[in-house]
mmCIF file of C-alpha atoms in Angstrom:
data_model
loop_
_atom_site.group_PDB
_atom_site.id
_atom_site.type_symbol
_atom_site.label_atom_id
_atom_site.label_comp_id
_atom_site.label_asym_id
_atom_site.label_seq_id
_atom_site.Cartn_x
_atom_site.Cartn_y
_atom_site.Cartn_z
ATOM 1 C CA ILE U 989 -41.996 -97.969 -174.746
ATOM 2 C CA GLY U 990 -40.024 -94.804 -174.963
ATOM 3 C CA ASP U 991 -41.652 -93.266 -178.036
ATOM 4 C CA ARG U 992 -41.271 -89.560 -177.272
ATOM 5 C CA LEU U 993 -42.391 -88.389 -180.755
ATOM 6 C CA GLY U 994 -45.586 -90.482 -180.425
ATOM 7 C CA ALA U 995 -46.231 -88.969 -176.948
ATOM 8 C CA ALA U 996 -45.576 -85.381 -178.136
ATOM 9 C CA GLN U 997 -47.983 -86.021 -180.988
ATOM 10 C CA CYS U 998 -50.681 -87.404 -178.704
ATOM 11 C CA LEU U 999 -50.307 -84.307 -176.461
ATOM 12 C CA GLN U 1000 -50.668 -82.138 -179.479
ATOM 13 C CA SER U 1001 -53.784 -83.934 -180.628
ATOM 14 C CA LEU U 1002 -55.243 -83.733 -177.128
ATOM 15 C CA GLY U 1003 -54.577 -79.955 -177.144
ATOM 16 C CA ASP U 1004 -56.258 -79.531 -180.350
ATOM 17 C CA ILE U 1005 -59.342 -81.504 -179.238
ATOM 18 C CA HIS U 1006 -59.570 -79.371 -176.082
ATOM 19 C CA CYS U 1007 -59.443 -76.317 -178.194
ATOM 20 C CA MET U 1008 -62.203 -77.463 -180.468
ATOM 21 C CA GLN U 1009 -64.273 -78.030 -177.206
ATOM 22 C CA THR U 1010 -63.337 -74.436 -175.979
ATOM 23 C CA GLU U 1011 -61.551 -76.029 -173.056
ATOM 24 C CA TYR U 1012 -58.670 -73.590 -173.452
ATOM 25 C CA LEU U 1013 -56.881 -74.117 -170.073
ATOM 26 C CA GLN U 1014 -56.557 -77.896 -170.872
ATOM 27 C CA ALA U 1015 -55.609 -77.171 -174.508
ATOM 28 C CA ILE U 1016 -52.872 -74.649 -173.336
ATOM 29 C CA GLU U 1017 -51.481 -77.255 -170.877
ATOM 30 C CA LYS U 1018 -51.441 -80.127 -173.532
ATOM 31 C CA LEU U 1019 -49.903 -77.944 -176.306
ATOM 32 C CA THR U 1020 -47.346 -76.458 -174.009
ATOM 33 C CA ASN U 1021 -46.279 -79.908 -172.837
ATOM 34 C CA ALA U 1022 -46.224 -81.036 -176.457
ATOM 35 C CA GLN U 1023 -44.112 -78.073 -177.688
ATOM 36 C CA THR U 1024 -41.716 -78.838 -174.898
ATOM 37 C CA GLU U 1025 -41.443 -82.518 -175.983
ATOM 38 C CA PHE U 1026 -41.072 -81.566 -179.501
ATOM 39 C CA GLU U 1027 -38.137 -79.232 -178.684
ATOM 40 C CA LYS U 1028 -36.349 -81.839 -176.544
ATOM 41 C CA ILE U 1029 -36.464 -84.283 -179.325
ATOM 42 C CA GLY U 1030 -35.522 -81.664 -182.054
ATOM 43 C CA ASP U 1031 -38.826 -81.674 -183.983
ATOM 44 C CA ARG U 1032 -38.905 -77.984 -184.803
ATOM 45 C CA LEU U 1033 -41.985 -78.511 -187.082
ATOM 46 C CA GLY U 1034 -43.954 -79.971 -184.291
ATOM 47 C CA ALA U 1035 -42.861 -77.315 -181.899
ATOM 48 C CA ALA U 1036 -43.828 -74.584 -184.298
ATOM 49 C CA GLN U 1037 -47.255 -76.098 -184.949
ATOM 50 C CA CYS U 1038 -47.851 -76.054 -181.186
ATOM 51 C CA LEU U 1039 -46.780 -72.366 -180.975
ATOM 52 C CA ARG U 1040 -49.186 -71.564 -183.746
ATOM 53 C CA SER U 1041 -52.089 -73.326 -181.918
ATOM 54 C CA LEU U 1042 -51.266 -71.686 -178.708
ATOM 55 C CA GLY U 1043 -51.262 -68.348 -180.448
ATOM 56 C CA ASP U 1044 -54.707 -69.135 -181.944
ATOM 57 C CA ILE U 1045 -55.999 -70.098 -178.432
ATOM 58 C CA HIS U 1046 -54.796 -66.814 -176.885
ATOM 59 C CA CYS U 1047 -56.310 -64.937 -179.757
ATOM 60 C CA LYS U 1048 -59.738 -66.565 -179.015
ATOM 61 C CA GLN U 1049 -59.448 -65.533 -175.360
ATOM 62 C CA ALA U 1050 -58.511 -61.848 -176.339
ATOM 63 C CA GLU U 1051 -55.135 -62.368 -174.825
ATOM 64 C CA TYR U 1052 -53.485 -60.533 -177.568
ATOM 65 C CA PRO U 1053 -49.965 -59.984 -176.396
ATOM 66 C CA GLN U 1054 -49.406 -63.742 -175.742
ATOM 67 C CA ALA U 1055 -51.104 -64.481 -179.124
ATOM 68 C CA ILE U 1056 -48.638 -62.197 -180.887
ATOM 69 C CA GLU U 1057 -45.640 -63.655 -179.062
ATOM 70 C CA ASN U 1058 -46.636 -67.300 -179.840
ATOM 71 C CA LEU U 1059 -47.485 -66.564 -183.429
ATOM 72 C CA THR U 1060 -44.327 -64.412 -183.957
ATOM 73 C CA ASN U 1061 -42.216 -67.342 -182.462
ATOM 74 C CA ALA U 1062 -44.106 -69.872 -184.571
ATOM 75 C CA GLN U 1063 -43.520 -67.779 -187.820
ATOM 76 C CA THR U 1064 -39.756 -67.603 -186.969
ATOM 77 C CA GLU U 1065 -39.481 -71.273 -186.456
ATOM 78 C CA PHE U 1066 -41.428 -72.116 -189.523
ATOM 79 C CA GLU U 1067 -39.106 -69.706 -191.578
ATOM 80 C CA LYS U 1068 -36.017 -71.386 -190.085
ATOM 81 C CA ILE U 1069 -37.109 -74.769 -191.228
ATOM 82 C CA GLY U 1070 -38.344 -73.652 -194.651
ATOM 83 C CA GLU U 1071 -41.964 -74.242 -193.933
ATOM 84 C CA ARG U 1072 -43.213 -71.373 -195.882
ATOM 85 C CA SER U 1073 -46.832 -72.232 -195.760
ATOM 86 C CA GLY U 1074 -46.794 -72.258 -191.963
ATOM 87 C CA ALA U 1075 -44.982 -69.012 -191.879
ATOM 88 C CA ALA U 1076 -47.518 -67.341 -194.217
ATOM 89 C CA TRP U 1077 -50.549 -68.645 -192.032
ATOM 90 C CA CYS U 1078 -48.807 -67.112 -188.957
ATOM 91 C CA LEU U 1079 -48.460 -63.782 -190.766
ATOM 92 C CA GLN U 1080 -52.152 -63.905 -191.593
ATOM 93 C CA PHE U 1081 -53.147 -64.726 -188.032
ATOM 94 C CA LEU U 1082 -50.913 -61.914 -186.742
ATOM 95 C CA GLY U 1083 -52.574 -59.502 -189.197
ATOM 96 C CA ASP U 1084 -55.977 -60.757 -187.766
ATOM 97 C CA VAL U 1085 -54.698 -60.174 -184.181
ATOM 98 C CA HIS U 1086 -53.734 -56.634 -185.030
ATOM 99 C CA HIS U 1087 -56.934 -56.060 -186.868
ATOM 100 C CA MET U 1088 -58.858 -57.152 -183.842
ATOM 101 C CA GLN U 1089 -57.146 -54.493 -181.777
ATOM 102 C CA ASN U 1090 -57.655 -51.836 -184.413
ATOM 103 C CA GLU U 1091 -53.946 -51.615 -185.120
ATOM 104 C CA TYR U 1092 -54.504 -51.127 -188.767
ATOM 105 C CA PRO U 1093 -51.024 -50.204 -190.058
ATOM 106 C CA GLN U 1094 -49.648 -53.399 -188.437
ATOM 107 C CA ALA U 1095 -52.482 -55.481 -189.679
ATOM 108 C CA ILE U 1096 -52.010 -54.266 -193.195
ATOM 109 C CA GLU U 1097 -48.269 -54.868 -193.075
ATOM 110 C CA LYS U 1098 -48.705 -58.473 -191.844
ATOM 111 C CA LEU U 1099 -51.624 -59.335 -194.257
ATOM 112 C CA THR U 1100 -49.763 -57.783 -197.267
ATOM 113 C CA ASN U 1101 -46.730 -59.935 -196.389
ATOM 114 C CA ALA U 1102 -48.814 -63.142 -195.902
ATOM 115 C CA LYS U 1103 -50.415 -62.445 -199.257
ATOM 116 C CA SER U 1104 -47.241 -62.070 -200.947
ATOM 117 C CA GLU U 1105 -45.945 -65.284 -199.340
ATOM 118 C CA PHE U 1106 -49.010 -67.172 -200.269
ATOM 119 C CA GLU U 1107 -48.656 -66.068 -203.960
ATOM 120 C CA LYS U 1108 -44.985 -67.226 -203.914
ATOM 121 C CA ILE U 1109 -45.997 -70.742 -202.729
ATOM 122 C CA GLY U 1110 -48.979 -70.941 -205.050
ATOM 123 C CA SER U 1111 -51.672 -70.700 -202.410
ATOM 124 C CA ARG U 1112 -54.386 -68.818 -204.160
ATOM 125 C CA LEU U 1113 -56.923 -69.439 -201.413
ATOM 126 C CA GLY U 1114 -54.518 -68.053 -198.735
ATOM 127 C CA ALA U 1115 -53.785 -64.867 -200.919
ATOM 128 C CA ALA U 1116 -57.548 -64.314 -201.561
ATOM 129 C CA GLN U 1117 -58.197 -64.656 -197.794
ATOM 130 C CA CYS U 1118 -55.631 -61.939 -197.152
ATOM 131 C CA LEU U 1119 -57.261 -59.748 -199.895
ATOM 132 C CA ARG U 1120 -60.644 -59.904 -198.248
ATOM 133 C CA ARG U 1121 -59.091 -59.075 -194.745
ATOM 134 C CA LEU U 1122 -57.219 -56.188 -196.400
ATOM 135 C CA ALA U 1123 -60.486 -54.856 -197.923
ATOM 136 C CA ASP U 1124 -62.305 -54.980 -194.644
ATOM 137 C CA ILE U 1125 -59.408 -52.884 -192.983
ATOM 138 C CA HIS U 1126 -59.533 -50.379 -195.777
ATOM 139 C CA TYR U 1127 -63.410 -50.121 -195.530
ATOM 140 C CA LYS U 1128 -63.216 -49.553 -191.837
ATOM 141 C CA GLN U 1129 -60.748 -46.681 -192.524
ATOM 142 C CA ALA U 1130 -63.162 -45.248 -195.154
ATOM 143 C CA GLU U 1131 -60.526 -46.017 -197.823
ATOM 144 C CA TYR U 1132 -63.174 -47.125 -200.246
ATOM 145 C CA SER U 1133 -61.251 -47.268 -203.492
ATOM 146 C CA GLU U 1134 -58.629 -49.556 -201.829
ATOM 147 C CA ALA U 1135 -61.283 -51.628 -200.353
ATOM 148 C CA ILE U 1136 -63.058 -52.071 -203.708
ATOM 149 C CA GLU U 1137 -59.733 -52.946 -205.457
ATOM 150 C CA LYS U 1138 -58.953 -55.593 -202.811
ATOM 151 C CA LEU U 1139 -62.465 -57.005 -203.001
ATOM 152 C CA MET U 1140 -62.472 -57.203 -206.802
ATOM 153 C CA ASN U 1141 -59.129 -59.021 -206.599
ATOM 154 C CA ALA U 1142 -60.291 -61.494 -203.972
ATOM 155 C CA GLN U 1143 -63.535 -62.102 -205.871
ATOM 156 C CA SER U 1144 -61.558 -62.920 -209.068
ATOM 157 C CA GLU U 1145 -59.227 -65.296 -207.103
ATOM 158 C CA HIS U 1146 -62.116 -67.073 -205.593
ATOM 159 C CA GLU U 1147 -63.714 -67.420 -209.029
ATOM 160 C CA LYS U 1148 -60.553 -68.877 -210.493
ATOM 161 C CA ILE U 1149 -60.310 -71.560 -207.813
ATOM 162 C CA GLY U 1150 -63.891 -72.357 -208.023
ATOM 163 C CA ASP U 1151 -64.815 -71.042 -204.456
ATOM 164 C CA LYS U 1152 -68.288 -69.719 -205.431
ATOM 165 C CA GLN U 1153 -69.446 -69.004 -201.883
ATOM 166 C CA TRP U 1154 -66.692 -66.603 -201.118
ATOM 167 C CA ALA U 1155 -66.774 -65.202 -204.598
ATOM 168 C CA ALA U 1156 -70.397 -64.282 -203.968
ATOM 169 C CA TRP U 1157 -69.610 -62.861 -200.537
ATOM 170 C CA CYS U 1158 -67.179 -60.450 -202.256
ATOM 171 C CA LEU U 1159 -69.746 -59.455 -204.774
ATOM 172 C CA GLN U 1160 -72.163 -58.827 -201.969
ATOM 173 C CA ARG U 1161 -69.663 -56.749 -199.928
ATOM 174 C CA LEU U 1162 -68.819 -54.758 -203.139
ATOM 175 C CA GLY U 1163 -72.595 -53.879 -203.401
ATOM 176 C CA ASP U 1164 -72.447 -52.729 -199.735
ATOM 177 C CA ILE U 1165 -69.831 -50.328 -200.332
#
């Protein structure tokens, strides 16, 4: 019936399902095709979402250069269309990728920027998640005062939004330091 948007959305959903089932090759194929279709019809949001998902899949497979490329491109697209939440999540994922590679300065930069973006858009959960990740990086570098500060701030944020499980996790981690 010529519904290219619907077809692209179906491909995207199929890609996400394959990803959940850890069928990464099929997921990459579907998401790449969906991204191409979204680009052809001018749906920049759909294309950016596919790039973010592709970055996540490459990260799960420890294919870090591809993950960084996809996530950086997705972040750029999200920023161009004013989708600040999507851009912030990409920054957080980029921080995670650098963290996994023990590239701590880059991870700190990305996570700090993501935290700032989450704060600007009012996502306290996103900001708290970044604080937890930053605390972990500081802890791994034996920067204990910074780790404690970040964990205390994360714990406070989790308390404020009623996220008792993560607030308790932060307290436990503080006890470990």
